[in-house]
Coordinates of C-alpha atoms in Angstrom, one line a residue:
Chain A
M1 CA 94.6 105.0 112.0
N2 CA 95.1 101.3 111.3
K3 CA 96.1 99.8 114.6
E4 CA 95.8 96.1 113.6
G5 CA 98.9 94.6 112.4
I6 CA 99.7 93.5 109.0
L7 CA 100.3 89.9 107.7
I8 CA 103.7 89.9 105.7
V9 CA 105.0 87.5 103.4
V10 CA 108.8 87.6 102.9
S11 CA 110.2 85.4 100.0
G12 CA 113.3 85.8 97.9
F13 CA 116.1 84.1 96.3
S14 CA 118.4 81.9 98.6
G15 CA 121.3 84.1 99.2
A16 CA 119.5 87.5 99.3
G17 CA 119.8 87.8 102.8
K18 CA 116.4 87.3 104.2
G19 CA 117.5 85.7 107.6
T20 CA 119.8 88.6 108.2
I21 CA 117.3 91.3 107.5
M22 CA 114.5 89.8 109.5
K23 CA 116.8 89.3 112.5
A24 CA 117.7 93.0 112.3
L25 CA 114.2 94.2 111.6
L26 CA 113.1 92.3 114.8
E27 CA 115.9 93.8 116.8
R28 CA 115.6 97.2 115.8
Y29 CA 111.8 97.8 115.9
D30 CA 109.4 96.5 118.4
N31 CA 106.1 96.3 116.2
Y32 CA 107.2 92.8 114.5
A33 CA 106.5 89.4 115.3
L34 CA 107.9 86.4 113.5
S35 CA 105.4 83.7 112.8
I36 CA 106.4 80.3 114.3
S37 CA 105.9 77.3 112.1
A38 CA 104.5 73.8 113.0
T39 CA 106.4 70.6 111.9
T40 CA 106.1 67.0 112.0
R41 CA 109.9 66.7 111.9
D42 CA 111.9 65.7 115.0
P43 CA 113.5 68.5 117.1
R44 CA 117.1 68.9 116.6
P45 CA 119.3 69.2 119.8
G46 CA 118.7 72.6 121.4
E47 CA 115.3 73.2 119.5
E48 CA 112.8 74.5 122.2
E49 CA 109.1 74.0 121.6
G50 CA 107.5 77.3 120.4
K51 CA 110.7 78.9 119.7
A52 CA 112.2 77.7 116.3
Y53 CA 109.1 75.7 115.6
F54 CA 105.7 74.0 117.4
F55 CA 106.5 70.3 117.1
K56 CA 103.4 68.0 116.4
T57 CA 102.8 64.5 115.6
T58 CA 101.5 63.5 112.1
E59 CA 98.1 63.0 113.5
E60 CA 98.2 66.3 115.4
F61 CA 99.2 68.0 112.2
E62 CA 96.5 66.5 110.0
K63 CA 94.0 67.4 112.4
M64 CA 95.1 71.1 112.3
I65 CA 94.6 70.7 108.4
A66 CA 91.2 69.2 108.8
K67 CA 90.2 71.9 111.2
D68 CA 91.6 74.7 108.8
D69 CA 94.0 75.7 111.7
L70 CA 96.8 76.4 109.2
I71 CA 97.2 79.6 107.1
E72 CA 99.3 77.3 104.6
Y73 CA 101.2 74.1 104.7
A74 CA 103.3 71.9 102.7
M75 CA 105.2 68.7 102.7
Y76 CA 108.8 68.6 102.5
V77 CA 111.1 65.5 102.6
G78 CA 108.4 63.2 104.2
N79 CA 107.5 66.0 107.0
Y80 CA 104.8 68.6 107.2
Y81 CA 105.5 72.1 107.6
G82 CA 102.8 75.0 108.1
T83 CA 101.7 78.4 109.7
P84 CA 99.4 77.9 112.6
K85 CA 96.6 80.5 112.1
A86 CA 95.9 81.0 116.0
Y87 CA 99.2 82.5 116.8
V88 CA 99.3 84.8 113.8
E89 CA 95.8 86.2 114.3
E90 CA 96.4 86.7 118.2
Q91 CA 99.7 88.8 117.3
L92 CA 98.1 90.6 114.5
C93 CA 95.0 91.7 117.1
A94 CA 97.9 92.9 119.5
G95 CA 98.8 95.2 116.6
K96 CA 102.0 93.3 115.7
D97 CA 103.0 93.1 111.9
V98 CA 103.3 89.4 111.5
I99 CA 106.3 88.2 109.5
L100 CA 106.0 84.8 107.3
E101 CA 109.3 83.5 105.7
I102 CA 107.9 81.3 103.1
E103 CA 108.6 80.3 99.7
I104 CA 107.0 81.4 96.5
Q105 CA 104.3 79.0 96.1
G106 CA 103.0 79.2 99.8
A107 CA 103.2 83.2 99.4
L108 CA 100.9 83.3 96.7
K109 CA 98.6 80.7 98.3
V110 CA 98.3 83.1 101.4
K111 CA 97.9 86.0 99.4
E112 CA 94.7 84.5 97.7
K113 CA 93.3 83.3 101.0
F114 CA 94.1 86.6 102.8
P115 CA 94.2 89.4 99.9
N116 CA 95.4 92.0 102.5
T117 CA 98.8 90.3 103.0
L118 CA 101.7 92.1 102.0
L119 CA 104.3 90.3 99.8
L120 CA 107.8 91.2 99.9
F121 CA 110.4 89.7 97.5
V122 CA 114.0 90.3 98.8
T123 CA 116.8 90.2 96.0
P124 CA 120.4 91.1 95.9
P125 CA 121.0 94.2 93.6
S126 CA 122.0 91.8 90.7
A127 CA 122.5 88.2 89.6
E128 CA 126.4 88.6 89.8
E129 CA 126.1 89.8 93.5
L130 CA 123.8 86.7 94.1
R131 CA 126.2 84.3 92.9
K132 CA 129.2 85.9 94.6
R133 CA 127.2 85.9 98.1
L134 CA 126.4 82.2 97.7
E135 CA 130.1 81.3 96.6
G136 CA 131.2 83.9 99.5
R137 CA 129.6 81.5 102.1
G138 CA 132.1 79.0 101.4
T139 CA 130.0 76.2 102.8
E140 CA 128.4 74.9 99.7
T141 CA 129.7 73.0 96.7
Q142 CA 129.6 74.4 93.3
E143 CA 127.1 71.9 92.6
V144 CA 124.7 73.2 95.2
I145 CA 125.4 76.9 94.1
D146 CA 124.6 76.0 90.6
G147 CA 121.3 74.5 91.7
R148 CA 120.6 77.7 93.9
M149 CA 121.1 80.0 90.7
K150 CA 119.0 77.8 88.5
R151 CA 116.2 77.9 91.2
A152 CA 116.4 81.6 91.1
I153 CA 115.8 81.6 87.5
E154 CA 112.5 80.0 88.1
E155 CA 111.7 82.1 91.1
A156 CA 112.4 85.4 89.2
E157 CA 109.3 84.5 87.2
Y158 CA 107.2 85.2 90.1
M159 CA 108.8 88.5 91.3
D160 CA 106.1 90.8 89.5
Q161 CA 103.2 89.0 91.5
Y162 CA 104.8 90.5 94.7
D163 CA 103.8 93.8 96.2
Y164 CA 107.3 95.2 96.9
L165 CA 110.9 94.4 95.7
V166 CA 113.5 94.8 98.5
V167 CA 116.8 95.2 97.3
N168 CA 119.3 94.1 99.6
D169 CA 122.5 96.0 98.9
E170 CA 123.5 97.5 102.0
L171 CA 121.8 95.8 105.0
D172 CA 121.2 98.9 106.9
V173 CA 119.7 100.8 104.3
C174 CA 117.6 97.9 103.4
V175 CA 116.2 97.2 106.9
E176 CA 115.2 100.8 107.1
E177 CA 113.7 101.0 103.8
M178 CA 111.6 97.8 104.5
H179 CA 110.5 99.2 107.8
H180 CA 109.4 102.3 106.3
L181 CA 107.6 100.8 103.5
I182 CA 105.6 98.4 106.1
Q183 CA 104.6 101.3 108.1
G184 CA 103.7 103.3 105.0
E185 CA 101.2 100.4 104.3
H186 CA 99.4 101.1 107.4
E187 CA 98.2 104.2 105.9
R188 CA 96.7 102.8 103.0
C189 CA 93.1 103.6 102.4
F190 CA 91.7 99.8 102.2
R191 CA 93.4 99.5 105.4
N192 CA 91.6 102.2 107.4
Q193 CA 87.9 101.5 106.4
T194 CA 87.2 101.9 110.2
F195 CA 88.7 105.5 110.2
I196 CA 87.1 106.6 107.1
E197 CA 83.6 105.3 108.0
H198 CA 83.9 107.2 111.4
M199 CA 85.0 110.3 109.7
K200 CA 82.0 110.2 107.5
R201 CA 79.5 109.7 110.2
E202 CA 81.1 112.6 112.4
L203 CA 81.1 114.9 109.6
K204 CA 77.4 114.3 109.1
G205 CA 77.1 114.7 112.9
E206 CA 75.9 111.2 113.3
Chain B
M1 CA 115.5 100.5 91.4
N2 CA 113.1 102.8 89.9
K3 CA 114.7 106.0 89.0
E4 CA 111.8 107.6 87.5
G5 CA 110.0 110.0 89.6
I6 CA 106.1 109.3 90.6
L7 CA 103.2 111.6 89.7
I8 CA 101.6 112.3 93.2
V9 CA 98.2 114.0 93.5
V10 CA 97.5 115.3 97.0
S11 CA 93.8 116.2 97.9
G12 CA 92.0 116.6 101.1
F13 CA 89.5 118.7 103.1
S14 CA 89.8 122.3 103.1
G15 CA 91.7 123.1 106.4
A16 CA 93.4 119.8 106.5
G17 CA 96.9 121.5 106.1
K18 CA 97.9 120.3 102.5
G19 CA 99.5 123.8 101.8
T20 CA 101.8 123.6 104.9
I21 CA 102.6 120.0 104.6
M22 CA 103.6 120.5 101.0
K23 CA 105.9 123.5 101.8
A24 CA 107.6 121.3 104.5
L25 CA 108.1 118.5 102.0
L26 CA 109.7 120.6 99.5
E27 CA 111.8 122.3 102.0
R28 CA 113.0 119.1 103.7
Y29 CA 113.7 116.7 100.8
D30 CA 115.2 117.4 97.5
N31 CA 113.5 114.8 95.4
Y32 CA 110.0 116.6 95.2
A33 CA 108.9 119.3 92.5
L34 CA 105.5 121.1 92.7
S35 CA 103.6 121.1 89.5
I36 CA 102.7 124.6 88.0
S37 CA 99.4 125.4 86.7
A38 CA 98.4 127.2 83.9
T39 CA 95.4 129.7 83.9
T40 CA 94.0 132.2 82.0
R41 CA 93.2 134.4 84.9
D42 CA 95.1 137.5 85.0
P43 CA 98.2 137.6 86.9
R44 CA 98.0 139.4 90.6
P45 CA 100.5 141.9 91.7
G46 CA 103.8 140.3 92.3
E47 CA 102.8 136.9 90.6
E48 CA 105.7 136.1 88.3
E49 CA 105.3 133.9 85.3
G50 CA 106.2 130.3 85.8
K51 CA 106.2 130.5 89.5
A52 CA 102.8 130.5 90.9
Y53 CA 101.3 130.1 87.4
F54 CA 102.0 129.8 83.9
F55 CA 99.7 132.6 82.5
K56 CA 97.9 132.0 79.0
T57 CA 95.4 133.7 76.9
T58 CA 92.2 131.7 76.3
E59 CA 93.4 131.1 72.8
E60 CA 96.7 129.7 73.8
F61 CA 94.9 127.5 76.7
E62 CA 92.1 126.2 74.3
K63 CA 95.2 125.3 71.9
M64 CA 96.8 123.3 74.8
I65 CA 93.6 121.4 75.3
A66 CA 93.3 120.7 71.8
K67 CA 96.8 119.5 71.4
D68 CA 96.4 117.4 74.7
D69 CA 99.1 119.1 76.4
L70 CA 97.3 119.2 79.9
I71 CA 97.2 116.4 82.3
E72 CA 93.7 117.7 83.4
Y73 CA 91.9 121.1 83.4
A74 CA 88.7 122.7 84.5
M75 CA 86.8 125.9 84.4
Y76 CA 86.4 127.9 87.4
V77 CA 84.7 131.1 87.8
G78 CA 85.1 132.0 84.1
N79 CA 88.7 131.1 83.9
Y80 CA 90.7 127.9 82.6
Y81 CA 93.0 126.1 85.2
G82 CA 95.1 123.2 84.1
T83 CA 98.3 121.1 84.5
P84 CA 100.6 121.3 81.5
K85 CA 102.1 117.9 80.8
A86 CA 105.5 119.1 79.5
Y87 CA 106.6 120.3 82.9
V88 CA 105.3 117.3 84.7
E89 CA 107.1 114.9 82.2
E90 CA 110.4 116.7 82.2
Q91 CA 110.4 116.6 86.1
L92 CA 109.4 112.8 86.2
C93 CA 112.2 112.0 83.8
A94 CA 114.6 113.9 86.0
G95 CA 113.6 111.6 88.9
K96 CA 111.6 114.0 90.7
D97 CA 108.4 112.9 92.4
V98 CA 105.8 115.4 91.2
I99 CA 103.2 116.7 93.4
L100 CA 99.9 117.9 92.0
E101 CA 97.6 119.6 94.5
I102 CA 94.1 119.1 93.0
E103 CA 90.4 118.7 94.1
I104 CA 88.9 115.4 93.8
Q105 CA 87.2 115.1 90.5
G106 CA 90.4 116.3 88.7
A107 CA 92.5 113.7 91.2
L108 CA 90.3 110.8 89.9
K109 CA 90.5 112.0 86.2
V110 CA 94.3 112.0 86.4
K111 CA 94.3 108.3 88.1
E112 CA 92.3 107.2 85.1
K113 CA 94.4 108.7 82.5
F114 CA 97.8 107.7 84.3
P115 CA 97.1 104.6 86.5
N116 CA 100.5 104.9 88.3
T117 CA 99.7 108.1 89.8
L118 CA 99.8 108.1 93.6
L119 CA 96.5 109.6 95.1
L120 CA 96.9 111.0 98.8
F121 CA 94.2 112.1 100.7
V122 CA 95.1 114.6 103.6
T123 CA 92.8 114.6 106.7
P124 CA 92.8 116.1 110.2
P125 CA 92.5 113.1 112.7
S126 CA 88.8 114.3 113.3
A127 CA 85.5 116.2 111.9
E128 CA 85.9 118.0 115.4
E129 CA 89.5 119.0 114.7
L130 CA 88.6 120.1 111.2
R131 CA 85.9 122.6 112.5
K132 CA 88.3 123.8 115.2
R133 CA 91.1 124.4 112.4
L134 CA 88.6 126.3 110.3
E135 CA 87.4 128.4 113.3
G136 CA 91.0 128.9 114.5
R137 CA 92.0 130.7 111.5
G138 CA 89.7 133.6 112.3
T139 CA 89.4 134.8 108.9
E140 CA 86.2 133.3 107.6
T141 CA 82.5 133.8 108.6
Q142 CA 80.5 131.0 110.2
E143 CA 78.8 130.7 106.8
V144 CA 82.0 129.9 105.0
I145 CA 83.1 127.5 107.7
D146 CA 79.5 125.8 107.4
G147 CA 80.0 125.5 103.8
R148 CA 83.4 124.1 104.1
M149 CA 82.3 121.4 106.3
K150 CA 79.3 120.7 104.2
R151 CA 81.8 120.4 101.2
A152 CA 83.8 117.9 103.4
I153 CA 80.8 115.6 103.7
E154 CA 80.7 115.3 100.3
E155 CA 84.5 115.0 99.7
A156 CA 84.5 112.1 102.4
E157 CA 82.5 109.9 100.0
Y158 CA 85.6 109.6 97.8
M159 CA 88.3 108.8 100.6
D160 CA 88.4 105.2 99.7
Q161 CA 89.0 105.7 96.1
Y162 CA 92.7 107.2 97.3
D163 CA 95.8 105.1 97.7
Y164 CA 96.8 106.3 101.1
L165 CA 95.2 108.5 103.8
V166 CA 97.6 111.1 105.4
V167 CA 96.7 112.1 108.8
N168 CA 97.7 115.6 109.6
D169 CA 97.7 115.5 113.5
E170 CA 101.3 116.9 114.2
L171 CA 102.9 118.4 111.3
D172 CA 106.5 117.0 111.6
V173 CA 105.4 113.5 111.9
C174 CA 103.0 113.8 109.2
V175 CA 105.7 115.1 106.9
E176 CA 108.1 112.3 107.6
E177 CA 105.3 109.7 107.2
M178 CA 104.3 111.2 103.9
H179 CA 107.9 111.0 102.7
H180 CA 108.4 107.4 103.9
L181 CA 105.3 106.2 102.0
I182 CA 106.1 108.0 98.8
Q183 CA 109.6 106.6 98.8
G184 CA 108.3 103.1 99.8
E185 CA 106.2 103.4 96.7
H186 CA 109.4 103.6 94.5
E187 CA 109.8 99.8 95.6
R188 CA 106.6 98.6 94.3
C189 CA 107.2 95.7 91.9
F190 CA 104.9 97.3 89.2
R191 CA 107.4 100.4 89.2
N192 CA 110.4 98.2 88.8
Q193 CA 109.5 96.2 85.7
T194 CA 113.1 97.2 84.2
F195 CA 114.9 95.9 86.9
I196 CA 112.8 92.7 87.1
E197 CA 113.4 92.1 83.5
H198 CA 117.2 92.8 83.8
M199 CA 117.6 90.4 86.5
K200 CA 115.6 87.8 84.9
R201 CA 117.9 88.2 81.8
E202 CA 121.1 88.3 83.8
L203 CA 120.1 85.2 85.8
K204 CA 119.6 83.3 82.5
G205 CA 123.1 84.7 81.5
E206 CA 121.5 86.5 78.5

């Protein structure tokens, strides 16, 4: 069966619990690797090179763009952020399912470039629950919460362009479901062309 | 999430273990229903109406064809065999994932008519293992075994038209994998249009 890893992009509403799900997924199962982004922003105290980010100068980053060394990149508040291809490919070859947490526009660009990418959209079970979670954090002003809810309206328009919907109601159930659906994807026929071709030849006695 | 059942067609090489897998699947999980075929052949001793088959006269069967009451049908050794739509739809509405065990031509016809059908192809891990299993049964002549192996060559040409490959190496692992991948399919975005539309409206406060 398919031994190469799958490239997985996870997006979803702010407040849906993406971070928590991914942390649990990486802790519980050993077949996942989280993609590490490159950025031109300065490291914050305690941020190690190659852990949260690969830190680059603008010149280095633009060289990566020119050499097509990035899966996707974007400019955000004056800094570049992007996904270096080398690390992802290395992990995929080693059989890891590599997870990218990026927003919708980036996700759709990745899918266009790599059609076998698996797009997952994380959502709470309802809009009411989303607002509750954002308010429950207690760290954001009402203005910020309203802004996030407004953004969710825009993001929801793209939900059906994703492959799977991951409803985060109970964390444990959600993490297990997500793991199972990713593992199920390894059994897709289009991901097992080598097995199929080998079977055809073996049946013919070639 | 998607509460309606999924229509699943299971095909595969003779000797791949379809029957055993399906039996285990139905015993272990309560979300499956096996479709019951209609046929014009005579009941064999002990075969009850509505268990192995729905028994029909040729006139009744042809009336079902005319009224488009069958999902698919075929003529085999002078008798009709087909899948009555009513039973399948009833089970799908009740939230059951309905399994049809049919050969490849029928499977592709069902997918054409109902594009949301999930096509699963069951295969042993290798052609060598397939031959071993057919010979291991000890009930068939070498001629019959050779015929089945020859048929497998033809059938293998259609493997990549299926959605998933189910490799039956160890039965228990295989049944669990098959269950997980079917459950994962319930989370596909295109199967959750109602949820997505509802979420969009709720976010907008409609």
